[in-house]
mmCIF file of C-alpha atoms in Angstrom:
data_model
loop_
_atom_site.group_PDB
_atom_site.id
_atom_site.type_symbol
_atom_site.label_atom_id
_atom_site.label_comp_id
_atom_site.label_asym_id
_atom_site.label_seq_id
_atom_site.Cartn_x
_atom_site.Cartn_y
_atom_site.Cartn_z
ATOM 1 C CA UNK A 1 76.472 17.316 80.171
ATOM 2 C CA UNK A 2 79.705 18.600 78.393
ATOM 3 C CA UNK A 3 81.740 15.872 76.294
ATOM 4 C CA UNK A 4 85.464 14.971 77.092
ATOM 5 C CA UNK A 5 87.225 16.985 79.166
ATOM 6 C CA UNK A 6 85.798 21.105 77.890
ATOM 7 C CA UNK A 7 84.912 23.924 79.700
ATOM 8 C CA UNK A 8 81.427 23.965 81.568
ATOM 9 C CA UNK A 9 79.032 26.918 79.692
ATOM 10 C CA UNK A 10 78.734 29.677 81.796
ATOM 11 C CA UNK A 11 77.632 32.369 79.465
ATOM 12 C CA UNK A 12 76.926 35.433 81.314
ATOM 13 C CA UNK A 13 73.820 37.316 79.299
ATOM 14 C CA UNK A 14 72.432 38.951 81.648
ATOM 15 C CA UNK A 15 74.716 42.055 83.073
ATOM 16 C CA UNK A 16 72.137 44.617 82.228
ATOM 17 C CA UNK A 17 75.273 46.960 80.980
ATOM 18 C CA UNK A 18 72.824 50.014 80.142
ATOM 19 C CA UNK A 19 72.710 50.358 84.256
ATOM 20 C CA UNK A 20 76.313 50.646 84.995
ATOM 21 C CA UNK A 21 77.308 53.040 82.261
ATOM 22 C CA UNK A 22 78.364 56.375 84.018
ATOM 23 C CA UNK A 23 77.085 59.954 82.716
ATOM 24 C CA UNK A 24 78.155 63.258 83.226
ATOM 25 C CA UNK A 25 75.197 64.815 82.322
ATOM 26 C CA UNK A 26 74.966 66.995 85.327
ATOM 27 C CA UNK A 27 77.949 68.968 84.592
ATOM 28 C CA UNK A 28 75.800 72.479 83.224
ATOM 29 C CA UNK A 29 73.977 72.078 86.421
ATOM 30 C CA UNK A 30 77.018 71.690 88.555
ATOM 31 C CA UNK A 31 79.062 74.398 86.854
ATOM 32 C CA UNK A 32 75.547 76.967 87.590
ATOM 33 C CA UNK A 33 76.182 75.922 91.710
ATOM 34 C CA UNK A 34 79.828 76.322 92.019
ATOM 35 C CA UNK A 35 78.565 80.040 90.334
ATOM 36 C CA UNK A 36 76.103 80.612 92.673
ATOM 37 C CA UNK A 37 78.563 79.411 95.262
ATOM 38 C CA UNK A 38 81.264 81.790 94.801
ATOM 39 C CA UNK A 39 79.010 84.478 94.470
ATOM 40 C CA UNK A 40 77.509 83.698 98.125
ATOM 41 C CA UNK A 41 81.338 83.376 99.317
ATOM 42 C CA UNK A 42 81.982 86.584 98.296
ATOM 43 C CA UNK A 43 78.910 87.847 99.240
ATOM 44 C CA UNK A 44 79.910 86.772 103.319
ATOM 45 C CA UNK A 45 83.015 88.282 102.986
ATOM 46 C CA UNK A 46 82.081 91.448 102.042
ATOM 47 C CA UNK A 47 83.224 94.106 102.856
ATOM 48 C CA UNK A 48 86.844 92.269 103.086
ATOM 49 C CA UNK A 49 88.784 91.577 99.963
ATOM 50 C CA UNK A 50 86.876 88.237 98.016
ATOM 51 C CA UNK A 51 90.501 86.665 97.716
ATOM 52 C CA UNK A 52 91.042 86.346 101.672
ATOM 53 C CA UNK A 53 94.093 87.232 104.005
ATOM 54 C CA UNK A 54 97.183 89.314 102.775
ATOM 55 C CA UNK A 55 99.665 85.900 101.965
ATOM 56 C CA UNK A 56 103.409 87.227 102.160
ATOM 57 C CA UNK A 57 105.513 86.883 98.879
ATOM 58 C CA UNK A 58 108.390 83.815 99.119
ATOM 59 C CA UNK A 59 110.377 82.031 96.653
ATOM 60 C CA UNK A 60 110.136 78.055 96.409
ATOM 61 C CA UNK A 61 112.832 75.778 97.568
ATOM 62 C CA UNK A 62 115.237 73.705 95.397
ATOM 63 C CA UNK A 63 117.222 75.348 92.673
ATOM 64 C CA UNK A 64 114.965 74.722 90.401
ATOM 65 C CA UNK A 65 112.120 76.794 91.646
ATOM 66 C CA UNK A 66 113.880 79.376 94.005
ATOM 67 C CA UNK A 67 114.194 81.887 91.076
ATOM 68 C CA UNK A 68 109.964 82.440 90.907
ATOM 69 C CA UNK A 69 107.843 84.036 93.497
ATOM 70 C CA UNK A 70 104.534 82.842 94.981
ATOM 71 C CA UNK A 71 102.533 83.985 97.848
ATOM 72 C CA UNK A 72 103.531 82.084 101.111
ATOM 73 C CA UNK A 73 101.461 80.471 103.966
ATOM 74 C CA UNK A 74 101.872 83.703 105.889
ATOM 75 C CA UNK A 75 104.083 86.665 107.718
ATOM 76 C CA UNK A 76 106.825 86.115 110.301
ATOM 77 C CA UNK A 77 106.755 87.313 113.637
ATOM 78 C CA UNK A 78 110.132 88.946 112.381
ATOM 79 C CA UNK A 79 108.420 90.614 109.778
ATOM 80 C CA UNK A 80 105.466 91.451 111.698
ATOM 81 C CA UNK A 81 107.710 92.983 114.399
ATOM 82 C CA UNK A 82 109.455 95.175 111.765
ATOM 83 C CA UNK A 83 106.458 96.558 110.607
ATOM 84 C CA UNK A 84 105.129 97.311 114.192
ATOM 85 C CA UNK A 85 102.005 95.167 114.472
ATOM 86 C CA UNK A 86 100.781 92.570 116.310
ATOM 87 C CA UNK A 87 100.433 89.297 115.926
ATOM 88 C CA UNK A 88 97.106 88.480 117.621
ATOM 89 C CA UNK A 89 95.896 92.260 116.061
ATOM 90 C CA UNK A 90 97.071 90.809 112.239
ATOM 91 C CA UNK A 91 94.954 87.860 112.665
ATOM 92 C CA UNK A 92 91.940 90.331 113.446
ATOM 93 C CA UNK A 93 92.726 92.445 110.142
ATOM 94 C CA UNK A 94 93.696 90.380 107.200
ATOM 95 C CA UNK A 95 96.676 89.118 108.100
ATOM 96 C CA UNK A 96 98.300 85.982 107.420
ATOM 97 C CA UNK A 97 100.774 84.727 110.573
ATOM 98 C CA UNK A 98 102.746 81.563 109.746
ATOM 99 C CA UNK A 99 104.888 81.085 112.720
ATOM 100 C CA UNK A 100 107.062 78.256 111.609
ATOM 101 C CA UNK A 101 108.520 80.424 108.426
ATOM 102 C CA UNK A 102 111.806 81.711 109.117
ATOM 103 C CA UNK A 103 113.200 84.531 107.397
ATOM 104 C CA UNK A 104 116.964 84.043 105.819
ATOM 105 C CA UNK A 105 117.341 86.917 103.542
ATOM 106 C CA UNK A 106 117.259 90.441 104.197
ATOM 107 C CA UNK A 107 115.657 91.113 101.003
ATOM 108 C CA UNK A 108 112.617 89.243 101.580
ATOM 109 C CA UNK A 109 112.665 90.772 105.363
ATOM 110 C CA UNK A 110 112.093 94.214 103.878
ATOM 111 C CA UNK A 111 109.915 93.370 100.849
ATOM 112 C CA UNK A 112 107.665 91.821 102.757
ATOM 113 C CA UNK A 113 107.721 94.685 105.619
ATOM 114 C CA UNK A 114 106.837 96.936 102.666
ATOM 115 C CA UNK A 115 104.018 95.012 101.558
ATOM 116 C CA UNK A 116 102.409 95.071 105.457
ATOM 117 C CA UNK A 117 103.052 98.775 105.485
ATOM 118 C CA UNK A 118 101.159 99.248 102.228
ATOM 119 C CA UNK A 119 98.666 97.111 102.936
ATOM 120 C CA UNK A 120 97.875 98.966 106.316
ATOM 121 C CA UNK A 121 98.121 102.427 104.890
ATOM 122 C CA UNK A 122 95.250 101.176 102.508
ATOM 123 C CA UNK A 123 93.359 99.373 105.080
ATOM 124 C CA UNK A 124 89.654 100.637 106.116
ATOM 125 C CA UNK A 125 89.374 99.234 109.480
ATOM 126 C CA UNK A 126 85.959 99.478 110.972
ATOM 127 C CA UNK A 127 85.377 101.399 114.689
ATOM 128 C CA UNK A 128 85.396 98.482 116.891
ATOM 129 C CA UNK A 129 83.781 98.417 120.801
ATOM 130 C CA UNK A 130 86.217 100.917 122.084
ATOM 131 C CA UNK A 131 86.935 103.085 118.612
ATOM 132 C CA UNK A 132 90.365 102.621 119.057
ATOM 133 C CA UNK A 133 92.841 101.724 116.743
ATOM 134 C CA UNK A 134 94.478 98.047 117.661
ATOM 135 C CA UNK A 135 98.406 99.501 116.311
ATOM 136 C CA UNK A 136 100.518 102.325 115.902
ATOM 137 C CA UNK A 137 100.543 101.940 111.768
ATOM 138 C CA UNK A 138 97.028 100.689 111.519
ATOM 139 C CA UNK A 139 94.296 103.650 112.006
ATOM 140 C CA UNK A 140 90.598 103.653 111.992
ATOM 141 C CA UNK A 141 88.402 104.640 109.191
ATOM 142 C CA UNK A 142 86.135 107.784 109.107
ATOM 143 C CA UNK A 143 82.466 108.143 108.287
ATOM 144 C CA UNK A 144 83.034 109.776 105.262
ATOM 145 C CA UNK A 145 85.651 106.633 104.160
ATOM 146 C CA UNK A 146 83.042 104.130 105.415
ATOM 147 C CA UNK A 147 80.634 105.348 103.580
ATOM 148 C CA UNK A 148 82.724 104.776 100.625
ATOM 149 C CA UNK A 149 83.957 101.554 100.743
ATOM 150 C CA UNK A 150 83.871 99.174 97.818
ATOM 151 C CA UNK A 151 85.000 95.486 98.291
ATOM 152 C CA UNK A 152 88.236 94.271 96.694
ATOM 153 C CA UNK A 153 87.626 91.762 94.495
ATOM 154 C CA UNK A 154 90.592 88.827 94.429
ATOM 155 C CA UNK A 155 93.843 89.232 96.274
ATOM 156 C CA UNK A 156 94.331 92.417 98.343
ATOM 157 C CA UNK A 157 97.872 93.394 97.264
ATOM 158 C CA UNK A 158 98.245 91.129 94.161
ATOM 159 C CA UNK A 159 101.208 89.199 93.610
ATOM 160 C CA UNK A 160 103.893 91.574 92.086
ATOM 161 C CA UNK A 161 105.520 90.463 88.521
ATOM 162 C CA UNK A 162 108.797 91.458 87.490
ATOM 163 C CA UNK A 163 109.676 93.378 85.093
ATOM 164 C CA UNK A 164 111.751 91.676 82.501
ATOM 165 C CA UNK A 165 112.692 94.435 79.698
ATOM 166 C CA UNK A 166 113.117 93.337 76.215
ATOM 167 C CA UNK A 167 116.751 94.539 74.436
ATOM 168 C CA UNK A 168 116.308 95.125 71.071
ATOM 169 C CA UNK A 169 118.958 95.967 68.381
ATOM 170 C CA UNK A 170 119.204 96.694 64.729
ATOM 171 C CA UNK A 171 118.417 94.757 62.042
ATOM 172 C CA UNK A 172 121.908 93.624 60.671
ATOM 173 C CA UNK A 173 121.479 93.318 56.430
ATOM 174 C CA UNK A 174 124.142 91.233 55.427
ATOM 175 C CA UNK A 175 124.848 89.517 51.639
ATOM 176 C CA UNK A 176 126.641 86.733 52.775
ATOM 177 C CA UNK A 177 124.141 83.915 53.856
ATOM 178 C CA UNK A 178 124.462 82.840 57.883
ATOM 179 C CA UNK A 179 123.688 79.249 56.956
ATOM 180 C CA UNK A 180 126.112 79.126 54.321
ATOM 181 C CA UNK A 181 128.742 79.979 56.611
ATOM 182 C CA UNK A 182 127.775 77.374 59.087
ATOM 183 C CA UNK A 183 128.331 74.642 56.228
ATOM 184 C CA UNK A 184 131.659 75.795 55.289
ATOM 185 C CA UNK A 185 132.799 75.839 58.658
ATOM 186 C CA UNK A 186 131.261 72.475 58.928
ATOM 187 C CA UNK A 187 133.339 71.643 56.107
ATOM 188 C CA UNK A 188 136.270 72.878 56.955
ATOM 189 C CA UNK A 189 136.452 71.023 60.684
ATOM 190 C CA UNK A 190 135.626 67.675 58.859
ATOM 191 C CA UNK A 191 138.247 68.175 55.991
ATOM 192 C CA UNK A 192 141.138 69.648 58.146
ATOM 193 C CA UNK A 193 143.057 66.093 59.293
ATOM 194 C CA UNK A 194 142.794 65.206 55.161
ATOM 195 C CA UNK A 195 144.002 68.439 54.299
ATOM 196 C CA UNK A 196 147.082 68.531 57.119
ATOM 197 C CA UNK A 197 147.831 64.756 55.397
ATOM 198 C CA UNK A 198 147.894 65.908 51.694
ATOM 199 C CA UNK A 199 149.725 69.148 52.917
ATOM 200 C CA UNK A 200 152.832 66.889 54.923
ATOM 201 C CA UNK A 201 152.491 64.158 51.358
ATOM 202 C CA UNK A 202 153.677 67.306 49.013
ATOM 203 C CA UNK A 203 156.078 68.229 51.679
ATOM 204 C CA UNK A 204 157.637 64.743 51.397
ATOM 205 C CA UNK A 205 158.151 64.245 48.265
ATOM 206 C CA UNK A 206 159.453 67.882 47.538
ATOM 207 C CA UNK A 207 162.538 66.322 49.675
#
């Protein structure tokens, strides 16, 4: 029994600590099955592009972000419409449809009508059921182009960077040092009010 008024012992000795530590030694052997993962991903998609459906490019919201690109959720139906395919058909070919997206530029109207149009004229559509080709702009492949067919590995029509060109210019050799400047301008803002005052002092007392 405890003197006085002191805490009751309640010493706690036996947590068995060495249990509840956490490791993270099966990292190697995760890292080796998100390989052999991807690999098998790719390996289902095949012969489609690895990096999925043709994603439209759009510029974020806010001003802070609307002067990047990215690739969007998908087409409109006005772009779609534009560029003369269908919207059940684009679904069937690698075609991202986002029917909620709006489109409120003309720019991005016509760059992205481009992109479809590219991306069809490069398309090697497989002879379906009836061998006919589901649109106008999107034809069937031959024998000769099946039997050539690689899959595209990544995006199918990568995200296009712009070009941001470098000016350059002469190297200007001057004596007179740039910093040295800078201080007697400096100097010359800090010391004007004392200088005005002495000036308008030598002024007075010349009267």
């Amino acid at each position: 029994m405890v003197a006085h008024n002191n805490q009751l012992p309640n010493s706690h000795f036996h947590k068995r600590w060495m249990d509840r530590v956490k490791t993270w030694f099966n990292q190697p052997a995760r890292k080796q099955r998100r390989r052999i993962a991807r690999k098998a991903k790719v390996a289902k998609l095949a012969p489609r592009p690895s990096g999925g459906l043709l994603r439209p490019v759009v510029r974020p919201p806010t001003v802070r972000y609307n002067m990047k690109t990215r690739l969007g959720r998908g087409f409109t139906l006005e772009e779609l419409k534009e560029a003369g395919i269908n919207k059940k058909v684009a679904r069937t070919v690698g075609i991202a449809v986002d029917h909620r997206r709006k489109n409120h530029s003309l720019e991005s109207l016509q760059e992205n009508v481009q992109r479809l149009k590219v991306y069809a004229s490069k398309l090697v559509l497989f002879p379906g059921k009836g061998g006919k080709a589901p649109s106008a702009i999107i034809k069937v492949a031959d024998k000769e182009e099946l039997g050539a067919v690689q899959q595209v590995m990544g995006d199918a029509l990568p995200l296009p960077k712009p070009e941001q060109p470098l000016e350059t210019r002469a190297v200007e050799d001057k004596d007179e040092s740039v910093y040295h400047e800078c201080r007697v301008l400096r100097s010359e803002q800090r010391l004007e009010g004392l200088r005005a005052k002495r000036l308008r002092e030598k002024e007075e007392e010349k009267k």
